[in-house]
């Protein structure tokens, strides 16, 4: 039987990140200021270091990965590419199924791939502290770990309801030395305003972002760090797809379809963009972003300029959006509960270079359970979206007799999400029907531009 | 800089387990029945399949690993050997530090290495169901996963207090299809007796063992499975040490000292025994079993015949023991709370071929935190014992200027033990002083033999 795990030596950790902007048919839509005019890089300098801002706006195809970052990557990279022999057998499909496993990182997901360079560039810029927000805690854990690696203090504003319900993600951040505060907090103007109006506010990602950005903008030793959506974040995640391509080469195979969960877009962009580069040279690979039906940004949202946060404090970005004031239902794939999407993913989807599918919550847990029983690993609820779409395709192959090569990114493990599995076992989870009127209504909430 | 992870291809998964009995200066002390006379293999046939019983009493040096077991091992084996560059730097030690990481298994610890062959041999013997007990849940998770892989039903009697306090280990077992019951339960005579006398009993490992064994002994389709102590369990774990030796060869190094936590002995035996084989050929390697000061079996216990369980239902085994009715303090390294020790480890310790150290609880958490901040991975509380002893030695090397090669087994991750870290951060943990009088007193509780 062929190998189960396709491994690369550390010398094969990519030396450069791949910037998809260089290969896009059209340049990315500009980011606009409150006046509707394109903003320059300097507008971001209050909260990001210049190296990161340069990456955010770069159109260079290859961007070198600093040695210091590659040294940290070596703690878990290259991550293994698995051939899912047992899953194929369990499904009885003629399709070949592969998955890249990013849960091998100490923080348990792909998020560390960008947390590490972000911490590095900030330290290089003389920054002593980072602030960020976290919901479910995958991102907060990752930046806590990265901050520890480069000697930066980290303060995480954690959505209060998660802070109370997910104490062990919080413990993980403490282990790596980060400070974790429930948001809204009395430490920022944004937090104090919310608390004055709603003393019992459970918090939201939007509020937590406002607090983290406010603190970074007002302290010169402190910057802000974001875990998805932005171009530089997707750029850093391309180590996933770049490694996967080398691993497919090793076994003489190549995917017909690539699946990844899509919330802010960094998971999907990270694995898919390096394959997208091959489309120009004639490869017929299909790239599928998989989102929840309860937050169907790409599949049912509007392609328009909108704010990145719910309070409307960020610049305007052109993206698929359900309206920045959209509050997705409380599904357990917290990492996919975002009203918008990366501008890069949005534009590539709009231009037909990538595809999108929406999957209902119960189907994602069913897929995750099937996967865990075949392959052992218990996936994060976000990761279950990519698995569900891949299994569906594998079963179509069974019907049609096609032996396609299918590939998904297993972005993280579910060790800190077992309460969600418990609710699934107890039949307490449900699917959400998103009404068409709400989609229409969102149109009226979009900011007026130009 | 040399590689961080020393990897082996799947073709290097060992083809045979190493049986230390073949190289022991004296044959293992016989197992005795209630009458004080040696028992034969047939006495175990009610609860174990014959293949496993043969391994339990074998003195063959090499025992072949079935292909079906190696196929499952491929999901996570060979496990990586890490060079702890960052830990060495943080300690400022001239010592070289390596660790083997068994937390890469889907169940998160080394326990699966024996769960898989145990499930396989039982299926081969026509058994449909397995029963077992679990305390903290590492073993229960492992046998749940292994049962799923070979289509066996698994029922886990989980100590009631853990069942209630560690819901997520329970969820993990459910994910892999096992049934989990709080023990004492009304399903067995042993459970009913306890419940009649103590309706609110929090349970104990001893009670849970009695329930699991009783069910296996009274149902012909059901066998019992144990996660440590017995010879065949230590045998299966030798894949750890065998792989590690190949990995050291790859980098042209060899450990001066090997450290592993020691509770029932399978973690320590698994990593240390293959190195012990080299002692005969003149290698000066020191093998150090590390136990908690609160349960100092090897370092302060009596070398005598005792029961394996607290109720006195098992045959008598010669081992270091604190008395089978000893109830260790509620430390968080649940896997090390055992009154006795493997007969093989005990005899080798008695004969001076392996060493033992005891470490206090707070020191183990301090070591785990240092490790997590240097290397990223958050270790299980059990694993912290090996780390603590290794760090202590590395700091001695710093004093003396010696550049020893130190090696420990990182037996599992701490993702399901974050509550213990929280208590450490909150200064709620304490060390336990074990009074000498209690050690003396235990002598009077040992069963009379011969």
Short mmCIF file of C-alpha atoms in Angstrom, two decimals, chain B residues 98-100 102 110 237 240-241 257-273 275 286-292 298 336 341 345 354-359 381-390 406-412:
data_model
loop_
_atom_site.label_atom_id
_atom_site.label_comp_id
_atom_site.label_asym_id
_atom_site.label_seq_id
_atom_site.Cartn_x
_atom_site.Cartn_y
_atom_site.Cartn_z
CA UNK B 98 16.04 15.45 22.53
CA UNK B 99 12.45 14.34 22.98
CA UNK B 100 10.27 11.78 21.27
CA UNK B 102 3.96 10.58 21.20
CA UNK B 110 1.51 6.75 23.65
CA UNK B 237 5.29 0.29 23.77
CA UNK B 240 8.91 4.17 20.93
CA UNK B 241 12.43 3.26 21.98
CA UNK B 257 20.46 9.54 29.93
CA UNK B 258 16.86 8.59 29.08
CA UNK B 259 13.98 9.99 31.18
CA UNK B 260 10.33 8.94 31.21
CA UNK B 261 7.39 9.26 33.59
CA UNK B 262 6.64 6.05 35.47
CA UNK B 263 3.22 5.09 36.82
CA UNK B 264 2.31 1.58 35.74
CA UNK B 265 5.55 1.49 33.75
CA UNK B 266 4.54 1.23 30.09
CA UNK B 267 5.71 4.71 29.14
CA UNK B 268 9.09 4.19 30.79
CA UNK B 269 9.48 0.58 29.64
CA UNK B 270 8.48 1.49 26.09
CA UNK B 271 11.18 4.07 25.66
CA UNK B 272 13.88 2.65 27.97
CA UNK B 273 13.95 -1.12 27.33
CA UNK B 275 18.24 1.16 25.20
CA UNK B 286 21.41 5.67 32.23
CA UNK B 287 17.67 4.97 32.28
CA UNK B 288 15.66 7.08 34.72
CA UNK B 289 12.05 6.36 35.71
CA UNK B 290 10.44 9.53 37.06
CA UNK B 291 7.55 9.31 39.50
CA UNK B 292 5.59 11.80 41.64
CA UNK B 298 9.97 2.85 43.21
CA UNK B 336 0.88 8.16 37.69
CA UNK B 341 4.51 -0.78 39.24
CA UNK B 345 10.39 -2.34 35.71
CA UNK B 354 17.41 1.24 35.79
CA UNK B 355 17.22 4.24 38.14
CA UNK B 356 14.32 6.14 39.66
CA UNK B 357 13.68 9.72 40.77
CA UNK B 358 10.69 11.36 42.40
CA UNK B 359 9.61 14.90 41.51
CA UNK B 381 0.90 16.53 33.45
CA UNK B 382 2.30 12.98 33.41
CA UNK B 383 4.83 13.95 30.74
CA UNK B 384 5.94 16.92 32.83
CA UNK B 385 7.63 14.48 35.22
CA UNK B 386 10.12 13.34 32.59
CA UNK B 387 10.66 16.94 31.49
CA UNK B 388 11.31 18.11 35.06
CA UNK B 389 14.00 15.49 35.65
CA UNK B 390 15.60 16.23 32.29
CA UNK B 406 19.68 13.97 27.33
CA UNK B 407 16.53 12.35 26.01
CA UNK B 408 12.98 12.20 27.34
CA UNK B 409 9.72 10.74 26.15
CA UNK B 410 7.04 13.40 25.68
CA UNK B 411 4.27 10.85 26.09
CA UNK B 412 1.30 13.09 25.35
#
